[in-house]
Coordinates of C-alpha atoms and ligand atoms in Angstrom, one line a residue:
X1 CA -5.2 47.9 63.9
X2 CA -2.1 49.7 65.1
X3 CA -0.5 48.8 68.4
X4 CA 0.7 51.4 70.8
X5 CA 4.4 52.4 71.2
X6 CA 6.7 51.9 73.0
X7 CA 6.2 48.3 71.9
X8 CA 8.5 45.6 73.2
X9 CA 9.0 42.0 71.9
X10 CA 11.0 39.7 74.1
X11 CA 13.7 37.7 72.5
X12 CA 14.4 35.2 75.3
X13 CA 16.9 33.2 73.2
X14 CA 18.7 36.2 71.7
X15 CA 19.4 36.4 68.0
X16 CA 21.2 34.0 65.7
X17 CA 22.4 34.4 62.1
X18 CA 19.3 34.1 60.0
X19 CA 16.8 35.7 62.4
X20 CA 14.7 38.1 60.5
X21 CA 12.7 40.9 62.2
X22 CA 9.9 42.4 60.2
X23 CA 8.4 45.8 61.3
X24 CA 5.4 47.2 59.5
X25 CA 3.8 50.5 60.2
X26 CA 2.9 53.9 59.0
X27 CA 4.8 57.1 59.4
X28 CA 2.4 59.7 60.8
X29 CA 1.7 62.9 58.9
X30 CA 3.5 65.0 61.5
X31 CA 6.2 62.5 62.5
X32 CA 9.6 63.7 63.6
X33 CA 11.5 60.5 64.5
X34 CA 11.0 56.9 65.5
X35 CA 13.3 54.1 66.3
X36 CA 13.8 50.3 66.5
X37 CA 16.2 49.2 69.2
X38 CA 17.7 45.8 69.8
X39 CA 18.2 45.8 73.5
X40 CA 20.3 43.6 75.8
X41 CA 17.8 43.6 78.6
X42 CA 14.3 44.9 79.3
X43 CA 15.7 47.3 82.0
X44 CA 16.0 51.0 81.6
X45 CA 19.3 52.1 80.1
X46 CA 20.0 48.7 78.6
X47 CA 22.8 48.4 76.1
X48 CA 21.6 48.4 72.5
X49 CA 23.2 46.2 69.8
X50 CA 21.3 48.4 67.3
X51 CA 19.4 51.7 67.3
X52 CA 17.8 52.2 63.9
X53 CA 16.4 55.8 63.8
X54 CA 14.6 57.2 60.9
X55 CA 14.4 61.0 61.3
X56 CA 11.8 62.8 59.2
X57 CA 12.7 66.1 60.8
X58 CA 16.3 66.2 59.7
X59 CA 15.9 63.8 56.6
X60 CA 18.4 61.1 57.7
X61 CA 18.4 57.6 59.0
X62 CA 20.9 57.1 61.9
X63 CA 22.2 53.7 63.0
X64 CA 24.1 53.3 66.3
X65 CA 24.7 51.2 69.3
X66 CA 24.7 52.1 73.0
X67 CA 27.0 50.5 75.6
X68 CA 27.1 51.4 79.3
X69 CA 25.0 54.5 78.7
X70 CA 27.1 55.8 75.8
X71 CA 26.3 56.1 72.2
X72 CA 28.8 54.6 69.8
X73 CA 29.8 56.0 66.4
X74 CA 26.8 56.9 64.2
X75 CA 26.3 55.4 60.8
X76 CA 23.9 56.8 58.2
X77 CA 22.1 55.2 55.4
X78 CA 22.0 56.8 51.9
X79 CA 18.7 58.7 51.4
X80 CA 15.6 58.5 53.5
X81 CA 13.3 55.7 52.3
X82 CA 10.5 56.8 54.6
X83 CA 7.8 59.5 54.0
X84 CA 5.3 61.1 56.3
X85 CA 1.9 59.6 55.8
X86 CA 3.2 56.5 54.1
X87 CA 3.2 52.9 55.1
X88 CA 6.6 51.1 55.3
X89 CA 8.1 47.7 55.9
X90 CA 11.5 47.2 57.4
X91 CA 13.4 43.9 57.6
X92 CA 16.3 43.6 60.0
X93 CA 18.1 40.6 58.8
X94 CA 20.7 39.1 61.2
X95 CA 23.6 38.2 59.0
X96 CA 27.0 36.9 59.8
X97 CA 28.6 40.3 59.5
X98 CA 25.9 42.7 60.6
X99 CA 22.3 43.6 60.7
X100 CA 21.0 44.2 57.2
X101 CA 18.3 46.7 57.0
X102 CA 16.0 46.3 54.1
X103 CA 13.3 48.9 53.5
X104 CA 10.5 47.9 51.2
X105 CA 12.2 45.9 48.5
X106 CA 15.6 47.6 48.7
X107 CA 18.7 46.7 50.8
X108 CA 19.4 49.9 52.6
X109 CA 22.4 49.5 55.0
X110 CA 24.5 46.9 56.7
X111 CA 25.3 47.8 60.3
X112 CA 28.3 45.7 61.3
X113 CA 27.9 43.8 64.6
X114 CA 29.5 45.5 67.6
X115 CA 28.5 43.0 70.3
X116 CA 27.6 39.4 70.5
X117 CA 24.1 38.5 69.1
X118 CA 23.5 36.3 72.1
X119 CA 23.2 39.3 74.3
X120 CA 20.1 40.7 72.6
X121 CA 16.9 40.1 74.6
X122 CA 14.3 42.5 73.3
X123 CA 13.2 44.5 70.2
X124 CA 11.6 47.8 71.0
X125 CA 9.8 50.2 68.7
X126 CA 9.1 53.7 69.9
X127 CA 8.7 57.3 68.8
X128 CA 6.5 58.8 66.1
X129 CA 5.2 55.7 64.4
X130 CA 1.9 53.9 63.9
X131 CA 2.9 50.3 64.4
X132 CA 1.0 47.6 62.5
X133 CA 3.1 44.5 63.3
X134 CA 6.3 43.1 64.5
X135 CA 7.2 39.6 63.5
X136 CA 10.2 37.5 64.2
X137 CA 11.1 34.8 61.7
Ligands
9QG201 O1 21.7 62.6 69.1 O2 21.7 60.3 68.7 C1 22.0 58.0 68.1 O3 23.3 58.2 67.9 C2 21.3 61.3 69.6 C3 19.8 61.3 69.8 C4 19.4 59.9 70.3 C5 19.9 58.8 69.4 C6 21.4 59.0 69.1 O4 19.4 62.2 70.8 O5 18.0 59.8 70.4 O6 19.2 58.9 68.2 O7 17.4 57.4 72.9 C7 17.7 58.5 72.4 O8 18.0 59.5 73.1 C8 17.4 58.7 71.0 C9 15.9 58.7 70.7 C10 23.1 62.8 69.1

C-alpha cells in the first residue's frame, strides 16, 4: 500500500543526534524527480534544513537547504543509487556533524548541518515517488 504524496510527518520535538528517518518507496517508471525535505514549520515557504532531491531526469542527487526563500549551496552525491521502476530505502541519520544519507546498504553522502536541529518540525516527501512508508526511530 503506497501513501499519497505530498506526505508530511510532524516532528513536534524537532530532531536530535541519533534520530533516524527511514523512507521506503518505489521510483515510478516515468519518474523525473522527488524529494525529502526537513522543514522548520508546516507553513508554505518554510525554511528547509535539508532538501534531498534524487533526479532521474538529469541523473544526479542534489542536497541543499532553504532559508528565507533562498536556496543555499547545492551539494551532490556521487552516482545515482536510484533507478526507475525499482524499490529503494533511504535512511537519513541525524549525526553530530550532519545528516548522513544511506541508500540501501551504502553510505551515500554527509550533508553538514547548516541550522540548529531543534528548528526542524516536519518531514515532507513529494514529487515522483510511490511512497511505502516513513518511520522515525
Ligand atoms: O534548481 O534546485 C535545490 O537546489 C532548483 C530546483 C528546486 C530544488 C533546488 O528547481 O526544485 O531542487 O522546491 C523546488 O523548487 C525544488 C523541487 C536550481
